[in-house]
């Protein structure tokens, strides 16, 4: 079956530091890949997505590249801000006529001034 | 768009009671998903609907859980009888066609 593995947190960074959150996946076929972000007390929001190999998703300074050869979709940001503190979820959809998502366990990021 | 609306935001009840969680999807969305989030198991898909019809309920943990979608603008998730291990945050999400899902703010459920 499908599965997503994320680096375990929590991750604590100083403001303006570089961020990487690793994500690898196992899936049949050609899944679409997503990063969602969850701020305290809120639901998940789509941060970025990529639908095929070598696609790069980007939004709000975050980027992730769909690497089929390494089955990875690592999230990066060059300079984090305090407002980026949240839980980040990597997810995949295997398509097949639905958008059923399989999520990783989430990585909590705390950015300190 | 008003977004996905869930109610109540918080629910505290005693073991054995019936619990009903409600969801209003975004207008025009034809897929609706119910998820459960816990520290131990993360986010789990419980059930999803397409055009008000349940498509996959394999994630529903046991017969105490049931979900309905009587029309395109409303869905419920019921737990009867509730147990302490059902304590979690329950999310509803909706999407149009095969576009990414939009999540509600969740219902934090505590069963004493």
mmCIF file of C-alpha atoms in Angstrom:
data_model
loop_
_atom_site.group_PDB
_atom_site.id
_atom_site.type_symbol
_atom_site.label_atom_id
_atom_site.label_comp_id
_atom_site.label_asym_id
_atom_site.label_seq_id
_atom_site.Cartn_x
_atom_site.Cartn_y
_atom_site.Cartn_z
ATOM 1 C CA UNK A 1 0.000 0.000 0.000
ATOM 2 C CA UNK A 2 0.874 3.681 -0.015
ATOM 3 C CA UNK A 3 2.931 5.219 2.769
ATOM 4 C CA UNK A 4 4.707 8.474 3.594
ATOM 5 C CA UNK A 5 7.661 8.838 5.940
ATOM 6 C CA UNK A 6 8.672 12.224 7.315
ATOM 7 C CA UNK A 7 11.571 13.207 9.490
ATOM 8 C CA UNK A 8 10.542 13.241 13.110
ATOM 9 C CA UNK A 9 10.388 16.501 14.938
ATOM 10 C CA UNK A 10 10.212 18.717 16.651
ATOM 11 C CA UNK A 11 12.515 20.956 14.677
ATOM 12 C CA UNK A 12 13.647 24.216 16.289
ATOM 13 C CA UNK A 13 15.360 26.868 14.187
ATOM 14 C CA UNK A 14 16.412 30.451 14.619
ATOM 15 C CA UNK A 15 14.808 33.084 12.421
ATOM 16 C CA UNK A 16 16.410 33.315 8.954
ATOM 17 C CA UNK A 17 17.851 29.790 9.172
ATOM 18 C CA UNK A 18 17.566 27.333 6.302
ATOM 19 C CA UNK A 19 14.863 24.689 6.594
ATOM 20 C CA UNK A 20 14.737 21.164 5.224
ATOM 21 C CA UNK A 21 12.060 18.647 6.166
ATOM 22 C CA UNK A 22 12.642 15.264 4.581
ATOM 23 C CA UNK A 23 9.832 13.231 3.068
ATOM 24 C CA UNK A 24 9.989 9.894 1.266
ATOM 25 C CA UNK A 25 7.129 7.842 -0.055
ATOM 26 C CA UNK A 26 6.087 4.398 -1.224
ATOM 27 C CA UNK A 27 3.350 4.174 -3.806
ATOM 28 C CA UNK A 28 2.223 2.260 -6.824
ATOM 29 C CA UNK A 29 2.000 4.077 -10.121
ATOM 30 C CA UNK A 30 2.602 7.812 -10.340
ATOM 31 C CA UNK A 31 1.266 9.628 -7.303
ATOM 32 C CA UNK A 32 0.747 13.341 -6.830
ATOM 33 C CA UNK A 33 2.648 14.794 -3.871
ATOM 34 C CA UNK A 34 1.667 17.538 -1.453
ATOM 35 C CA UNK A 35 2.822 19.520 1.520
ATOM 36 C CA UNK A 36 0.162 20.733 3.936
ATOM 37 C CA UNK A 37 0.678 23.100 6.871
ATOM 38 C CA UNK A 38 -1.329 23.181 10.101
ATOM 39 C CA UNK A 39 -1.185 26.262 12.315
ATOM 40 C CA UNK A 40 -2.201 25.888 15.980
ATOM 41 C CA UNK A 41 -5.927 25.353 16.412
ATOM 42 C CA UNK A 42 -6.603 25.258 12.683
ATOM 43 C CA UNK A 43 -7.157 22.714 9.939
ATOM 44 C CA UNK A 44 -4.643 21.757 7.292
ATOM 45 C CA UNK A 45 -3.920 24.135 4.445
ATOM 46 C CA UNK A 46 -2.368 23.131 1.150
ATOM 47 C CA UNK A 47 1.104 24.663 0.950
ATOM 48 C CA UNK A 48 2.317 23.287 -2.389
ATOM 49 C CA UNK A 49 1.985 20.337 -4.717
ATOM 50 C CA UNK A 50 3.658 18.489 -7.594
ATOM 51 C CA UNK A 51 1.897 16.117 -9.919
ATOM 52 C CA UNK A 52 4.697 14.515 -11.903
ATOM 53 C CA UNK A 53 8.380 13.660 -11.699
ATOM 54 C CA UNK A 54 10.799 16.625 -11.652
ATOM 55 C CA UNK A 55 7.971 19.104 -10.991
ATOM 56 C CA UNK A 56 8.814 21.751 -8.416
ATOM 57 C CA UNK A 57 6.025 23.056 -6.209
ATOM 58 C CA UNK A 58 6.525 26.429 -4.565
ATOM 59 C CA UNK A 59 4.582 28.828 -2.377
ATOM 60 C CA UNK A 60 5.392 31.490 0.245
ATOM 61 C CA UNK A 61 9.133 30.861 -0.152
ATOM 62 C CA UNK A 62 8.783 27.102 0.361
ATOM 63 C CA UNK A 63 9.844 24.674 -2.371
ATOM 64 C CA UNK A 64 9.770 20.921 -2.942
ATOM 65 C CA UNK A 65 10.845 18.889 -5.970
ATOM 66 C CA UNK A 66 9.252 15.571 -6.968
ATOM 67 C CA UNK A 67 12.156 13.121 -7.227
ATOM 68 C CA UNK A 68 10.977 9.828 -8.617
ATOM 69 C CA UNK A 69 14.417 8.204 -8.589
ATOM 70 C CA UNK A 70 14.741 8.716 -4.834
ATOM 71 C CA UNK A 71 10.967 8.655 -4.098
ATOM 72 C CA UNK A 72 11.363 11.901 -2.194
ATOM 73 C CA UNK A 73 9.653 15.277 -1.869
ATOM 74 C CA UNK A 74 11.728 17.252 0.631
ATOM 75 C CA UNK A 75 10.438 20.647 1.781
ATOM 76 C CA UNK A 76 12.895 23.566 1.844
ATOM 77 C CA UNK A 77 12.881 27.238 2.678
ATOM 78 C CA UNK A 78 15.874 29.499 2.524
ATOM 79 C CA UNK A 79 15.028 31.800 5.429
ATOM 80 C CA UNK A 80 12.362 30.881 7.960
ATOM 81 C CA UNK A 81 10.296 33.349 9.953
ATOM 82 C CA UNK A 82 8.601 33.066 13.331
ATOM 83 C CA UNK A 83 5.275 32.973 11.486
ATOM 84 C CA UNK A 84 6.342 29.694 9.811
ATOM 85 C CA UNK A 85 6.019 27.878 13.148
ATOM 86 C CA UNK A 86 3.491 25.118 12.477
ATOM 87 C CA UNK A 87 3.168 21.390 11.801
ATOM 88 C CA UNK A 88 4.038 20.332 8.257
ATOM 89 C CA UNK A 89 2.554 17.222 6.631
ATOM 90 C CA UNK A 90 3.777 15.458 3.539
ATOM 91 C CA UNK A 91 1.068 13.573 1.636
ATOM 92 C CA UNK A 92 0.462 11.646 -1.544
ATOM 93 C CA UNK A 93 -2.504 10.833 -3.686
ATOM 94 C CA UNK A 94 -2.459 7.775 -5.842
ATOM 95 C CA UNK A 95 -5.136 9.151 -8.115
ATOM 96 C CA UNK A 96 -7.094 6.235 -9.530
ATOM 97 C CA UNK A 97 -10.151 8.443 -9.781
ATOM 98 C CA UNK A 98 -10.015 9.898 -6.312
ATOM 99 C CA UNK A 99 -8.042 12.336 -4.264
ATOM 100 C CA UNK A 100 -7.641 9.966 -1.344
ATOM 101 C CA UNK A 101 -4.644 11.282 0.576
ATOM 102 C CA UNK A 102 -2.087 9.335 2.584
ATOM 103 C CA UNK A 103 -0.345 11.551 5.136
ATOM 104 C CA UNK A 104 2.950 11.395 6.947
ATOM 105 C CA UNK A 105 2.915 11.794 10.727
ATOM 106 C CA UNK A 106 3.782 15.503 10.555
ATOM 107 C CA UNK A 107 6.821 17.534 11.604
ATOM 108 C CA UNK A 108 6.461 20.313 14.128
ATOM 109 C CA UNK A 109 8.564 23.369 13.351
ATOM 110 C CA UNK A 110 9.278 26.062 15.909
ATOM 111 C CA UNK A 111 11.111 29.196 14.802
ATOM 112 C CA UNK A 112 12.575 31.362 17.534
ATOM 113 C CA UNK A 113 13.503 35.046 17.165
ATOM 114 C CA UNK B 1 -15.808 30.951 -0.258
ATOM 115 C CA UNK B 2 -16.774 30.481 3.378
ATOM 116 C CA UNK B 3 -14.541 27.444 3.699
ATOM 117 C CA UNK B 4 -15.392 24.083 5.219
ATOM 118 C CA UNK B 5 -17.410 24.619 8.401
ATOM 119 C CA UNK B 6 -17.360 22.118 11.231
ATOM 120 C CA UNK B 7 -19.329 22.079 14.433
ATOM 121 C CA UNK B 8 -18.921 21.945 17.302
ATOM 122 C CA UNK B 9 -15.299 23.104 17.646
ATOM 123 C CA UNK B 10 -14.995 21.346 20.981
ATOM 124 C CA UNK B 11 -17.011 18.520 22.499
ATOM 125 C CA UNK B 12 -16.583 16.988 25.918
ATOM 126 C CA UNK B 13 -18.870 14.141 26.859
ATOM 127 C CA UNK B 14 -18.997 11.061 29.001
ATOM 128 C CA UNK B 15 -18.265 7.569 27.883
ATOM 129 C CA UNK B 16 -21.292 5.807 26.452
ATOM 130 C CA UNK B 17 -22.966 8.937 25.118
ATOM 131 C CA UNK B 18 -23.775 9.485 21.454
ATOM 132 C CA UNK B 19 -21.616 12.078 19.714
ATOM 133 C CA UNK B 20 -22.552 13.809 16.464
ATOM 134 C CA UNK B 21 -20.043 15.866 14.499
ATOM 135 C CA UNK B 22 -21.225 18.087 11.660
ATOM 136 C CA UNK B 23 -19.670 19.368 8.482
ATOM 137 C CA UNK B 24 -20.701 21.800 5.771
ATOM 138 C CA UNK B 25 -18.475 21.482 2.712
ATOM 139 C CA UNK B 26 -17.589 24.286 0.347
ATOM 140 C CA UNK B 27 -20.406 24.925 -2.099
ATOM 141 C CA UNK B 28 -19.829 23.145 -5.406
ATOM 142 C CA UNK B 29 -17.435 20.569 -4.001
ATOM 143 C CA UNK B 30 -18.407 17.000 -4.841
ATOM 144 C CA UNK B 31 -15.979 15.108 -2.603
ATOM 145 C CA UNK B 32 -16.185 15.062 1.201
ATOM 146 C CA UNK B 33 -13.680 13.410 3.528
ATOM 147 C CA UNK B 34 -13.675 12.659 7.263
ATOM 148 C CA UNK B 35 -10.296 12.309 9.034
ATOM 149 C CA UNK B 36 -9.229 11.582 12.601
ATOM 150 C CA UNK B 37 -6.002 13.013 14.043
ATOM 151 C CA UNK B 38 -4.264 11.600 17.120
ATOM 152 C CA UNK B 39 -0.736 11.864 18.449
ATOM 153 C CA UNK B 40 -0.192 8.139 18.156
ATOM 154 C CA UNK B 41 -1.591 7.472 14.689
ATOM 155 C CA UNK B 42 -1.401 10.859 12.976
ATOM 156 C CA UNK B 43 -4.041 11.683 10.344
ATOM 157 C CA UNK B 44 -6.243 8.791 9.291
ATOM 158 C CA UNK B 45 -8.893 8.842 6.582
ATOM 159 C CA UNK B 46 -12.120 7.426 7.982
ATOM 160 C CA UNK B 47 -14.510 7.686 5.052
ATOM 161 C CA UNK B 48 -15.122 9.705 1.934
ATOM 162 C CA UNK B 49 -18.130 10.554 -0.219
ATOM 163 C CA UNK B 50 -18.520 11.491 -3.848
ATOM 164 C CA UNK B 51 -21.768 13.215 -4.833
ATOM 165 C CA UNK B 52 -23.217 12.274 -1.421
ATOM 166 C CA UNK B 53 -22.500 8.558 -1.893
ATOM 167 C CA UNK B 54 -20.016 6.800 0.424
ATOM 168 C CA UNK B 55 -17.147 5.490 -1.691
ATOM 169 C CA UNK B 56 -14.707 4.038 0.815
ATOM 170 C CA UNK B 57 -15.407 3.492 4.503
ATOM 171 C CA UNK B 58 -12.568 1.078 5.124
ATOM 172 C CA UNK B 59 -10.992 3.507 7.580
ATOM 173 C CA UNK B 60 -13.986 3.564 9.917
ATOM 174 C CA UNK B 61 -12.626 1.915 13.048
ATOM 175 C CA UNK B 62 -15.677 -0.090 14.073
ATOM 176 C CA UNK B 63 -19.447 -0.306 13.940
ATOM 177 C CA UNK B 64 -19.795 2.358 16.598
ATOM 178 C CA UNK B 65 -18.847 4.888 13.913
ATOM 179 C CA UNK B 66 -21.249 5.905 11.153
ATOM 180 C CA UNK B 67 -21.302 8.723 8.622
ATOM 181 C CA UNK B 68 -24.025 10.138 6.420
ATOM 182 C CA UNK B 69 -24.320 12.772 3.753
ATOM 183 C CA UNK B 70 -28.040 13.442 3.167
ATOM 184 C CA UNK B 71 -27.362 16.287 0.732
ATOM 185 C CA UNK B 72 -24.516 18.145 -0.948
ATOM 186 C CA UNK B 73 -24.203 20.700 1.829
ATOM 187 C CA UNK B 74 -24.191 18.599 4.977
ATOM 188 C CA UNK B 75 -22.549 15.549 6.491
ATOM 189 C CA UNK B 76 -22.472 13.973 9.938
ATOM 190 C CA UNK B 77 -20.140 11.606 11.715
ATOM 191 C CA UNK B 78 -21.694 9.759 14.650
ATOM 192 C CA UNK B 79 -20.115 7.712 17.397
ATOM 193 C CA UNK B 80 -22.470 5.585 19.461
ATOM 194 C CA UNK B 81 -21.589 4.591 22.121
ATOM 195 C CA UNK B 82 -18.486 6.739 22.578
ATOM 196 C CA UNK B 83 -15.363 5.494 24.357
ATOM 197 C CA UNK B 84 -12.331 7.332 25.798
ATOM 198 C CA UNK B 85 -10.122 6.001 22.980
ATOM 199 C CA UNK B 86 -12.249 7.949 20.492
ATOM 200 C CA UNK B 87 -10.801 11.180 21.869
ATOM 201 C CA UNK B 88 -9.123 12.957 18.954
ATOM 202 C CA UNK B 89 -9.445 15.868 16.583
ATOM 203 C CA UNK B 90 -11.829 15.072 13.739
ATOM 204 C CA UNK B 91 -11.441 16.938 10.465
ATOM 205 C CA UNK B 92 -13.761 17.270 7.531
ATOM 206 C CA UNK B 93 -12.386 18.194 4.110
ATOM 207 C CA UNK B 94 -13.940 18.792 0.709
ATOM 208 C CA UNK B 95 -12.736 19.073 -2.855
ATOM 209 C CA UNK B 96 -14.055 19.659 -6.354
ATOM 210 C CA UNK B 97 -13.305 17.020 -8.983
ATOM 211 C CA UNK B 98 -9.731 15.887 -8.337
ATOM 212 C CA UNK B 99 -8.438 19.198 -6.975
ATOM 213 C CA UNK B 100 -6.682 19.440 -3.592
ATOM 214 C CA UNK B 101 -8.741 19.154 -0.444
ATOM 215 C CA UNK B 102 -9.799 22.067 1.737
ATOM 216 C CA UNK B 103 -9.931 21.301 5.456
ATOM 217 C CA UNK B 104 -12.180 22.616 8.192
ATOM 218 C CA UNK B 105 -10.768 23.728 11.538
ATOM 219 C CA UNK B 106 -11.695 20.433 13.170
ATOM 220 C CA UNK B 107 -13.688 19.240 16.174
ATOM 221 C CA UNK B 108 -11.669 18.447 19.279
ATOM 222 C CA UNK B 109 -13.472 15.554 20.955
ATOM 223 C CA UNK B 110 -12.802 14.458 24.515
ATOM 224 C CA UNK B 111 -14.544 11.399 25.928
ATOM 225 C CA UNK B 112 -14.294 11.141 29.712
#
